[in-house]
Amino acid sequence: MALNTRLLAKTDIGKLELFLKHSGTHHYQLDPLFRWEGVDEYVANVIHDFSCKEPVFVAVENDSIKGLIGFRKRGWDTDHFGYPVASIDYFFVEKDGGGSAASLLMSKFNEWAQENKIKFISIKTFPDHNVVKAIEESGFYYVGADFILSKPLPDRGLDGPPDPHIRLFHKNDLNELLKIARNAPWINRFHSDPNIDKEKASKLYVNWLDNGIKKDNARVTILDVGGKPAGFILWSVTYLSRGGNQAVVGDQELVALDPAIRGRGYGKILYRGALAQMQEAGVNLVETGIAANNAPALNNQAKLGFYFNYSVAVFHKFVS
């Protein structure tokens, strides 16, 4: 049967698992969170769960999956920017001979984007040649890369006593934190994109903080200087269990420091304080994604014992 596309079906789980196992083009097997037996089965179920709410199309040939693409409209980003925004969350094809599948799946996404009047689209992708070629031919442009870093945490205390500048978040801190987020010199894909208004880009992170704090699994580490917040790390806790393996993951989502105190060693204090609080919360593995051009943050993480896992290429597209 010729290569064609259709929506992912519940009965495709076994085929999807087999595809993920042999495709060689997805990042999950490089991530320490998923380095255990049964990773492909686990990821297949994650993608299937996503498909219960959002579109996931597969490219199929002779009853075998040759590629998949999963995407969604992003309501919060749509409200922020004032025009319809979407993201491609999953885009994998076979390593060998996946070019046709990638092109076919990209066409299917473009049809959906046109029907939904999408204005702005983003994708973070494992740098696979077939996927990159398909998205670039569709009008996407490269805006940067993110490095994904990890650090295992020991069961017992980190080096040194607790720092007096570090404390937990209190609701009265929120206004000061929003001010720090508004004035922070962000280095990220939105500020790197010349097609995105810089003020809008900065406000995006203010809103991200304001909304992120409200999540049930969110935590905020506060750097207190002179009796008021001078920096923060927003992080979350996720519990993973698969095949007898367990991980309590701390995800560093957002980090900001008051520009007035930069270069005085407070960044290191803040990072160490967050790690200590994560350890107290039972976290045994910390992950973070940092823009590849953010050398200060990458160097700070390296000094704290973080190691490189993999990178993702970031592409944007505006639809005229």
Coordinates of C-alpha atoms in Angstrom, one line a residue, residues 82-194:
G82 CA -3.4 38.6 20.0
Y83 CA -3.3 36.2 17.1
P84 CA -3.7 32.4 16.7
V85 CA -0.6 30.5 17.8
A86 CA 0.2 26.8 17.4
S87 CA 3.1 24.4 18.2
I88 CA 4.3 21.2 16.7
D89 CA 5.0 19.0 19.7
Y90 CA 6.0 15.7 18.0
F91 CA 7.5 15.3 14.6
F92 CA 9.4 12.0 14.1
V93 CA 10.1 10.0 10.9
E94 CA 12.2 7.0 10.0
K95 CA 15.9 7.8 10.0
D96 CA 16.4 6.1 6.6
G97 CA 14.1 7.1 3.8
G98 CA 11.9 9.3 6.0
G99 CA 11.9 12.3 3.6
S100 CA 8.6 11.4 1.9
A101 CA 6.8 10.8 5.2
A102 CA 8.1 14.1 6.6
S103 CA 6.8 16.0 3.5
L104 CA 3.5 14.3 3.6
L105 CA 3.0 15.0 7.3
M106 CA 4.1 18.6 7.0
S107 CA 1.4 19.1 4.3
K108 CA -1.2 17.6 6.6
F109 CA -0.2 20.1 9.3
N110 CA -0.3 23.0 6.9
E111 CA -3.9 22.1 5.9
W112 CA -4.9 22.1 9.6
A113 CA -3.1 25.5 10.2
Q114 CA -4.8 27.1 7.3
E115 CA -8.2 25.8 8.4
N116 CA -7.6 27.2 11.9
K117 CA -6.2 30.5 10.6
I118 CA -2.9 30.0 12.5
K119 CA -0.6 33.0 12.4
F120 CA 2.5 31.9 14.3
I121 CA 3.9 28.4 14.7
S122 CA 6.9 27.1 16.7
I123 CA 8.6 23.8 16.8
K124 CA 11.5 22.4 18.9
T125 CA 12.9 19.4 17.1
F126 CA 15.6 16.8 17.5
P127 CA 17.9 17.8 14.6
D128 CA 16.8 15.1 12.1
H129 CA 17.7 16.0 8.5
N130 CA 14.3 14.9 7.1
V131 CA 12.3 16.9 9.6
V132 CA 14.4 20.0 9.3
K133 CA 14.2 19.8 5.5
A134 CA 10.4 19.5 5.6
I135 CA 9.8 22.4 7.9
E136 CA 12.3 24.7 6.2
E137 CA 10.7 24.0 2.8
S138 CA 7.4 24.9 4.5
G139 CA 8.7 28.4 5.5
F140 CA 10.0 27.8 9.0
Y141 CA 13.2 29.6 9.9
Y142 CA 15.8 28.8 12.5
V143 CA 15.9 31.0 15.7
G144 CA 18.3 29.1 17.9
A145 CA 18.8 25.9 19.9
D146 CA 18.2 24.7 23.4
F147 CA 20.6 22.6 25.4
I148 CA 18.9 20.1 27.8
L149 CA 21.0 19.6 30.9
S150 CA 20.6 17.2 33.9
K151 CA 22.0 16.8 37.4
P152 CA 21.3 13.8 39.7
L153 CA 20.7 14.9 43.3
P154 CA 22.1 12.8 46.2
D155 CA 19.8 11.6 49.0
R156 CA 21.5 13.8 51.6
G157 CA 22.5 17.4 52.1
L158 CA 24.4 19.4 49.5
D159 CA 27.8 20.9 50.4
G160 CA 27.7 23.8 52.9
P161 CA 25.1 25.2 55.3
P162 CA 21.8 26.8 54.2
D163 CA 22.4 30.3 52.8
P164 CA 20.5 33.1 54.7
H165 CA 19.6 34.8 51.4
I166 CA 17.5 31.8 50.3
R167 CA 13.9 31.3 51.3
L168 CA 10.6 30.0 50.0
F169 CA 8.1 32.0 48.1
H170 CA 5.3 34.0 49.9
K171 CA 2.3 35.4 48.1
N172 CA 3.4 38.9 49.1
D173 CA 6.5 38.4 46.9
L174 CA 4.6 38.2 43.7
N175 CA 4.7 41.9 42.6
E176 CA 8.4 42.1 43.2
L177 CA 9.0 38.9 41.2
L178 CA 6.9 40.2 38.3
K179 CA 9.0 43.4 38.3
I180 CA 12.2 41.3 38.2
A181 CA 10.8 39.2 35.3
R182 CA 9.8 42.4 33.4
N183 CA 13.3 43.9 33.7
A184 CA 15.4 40.8 33.3
P185 CA 17.7 40.6 30.3
W186 CA 16.2 37.5 28.7
I187 CA 18.2 35.4 26.3
N188 CA 15.8 33.1 24.5
R189 CA 14.1 32.3 21.2
F190 CA 11.5 35.0 21.4
H191 CA 14.0 37.8 21.9
S192 CA 16.2 36.3 19.1
D193 CA 13.3 36.4 16.6
P194 CA 13.3 39.8 14.8

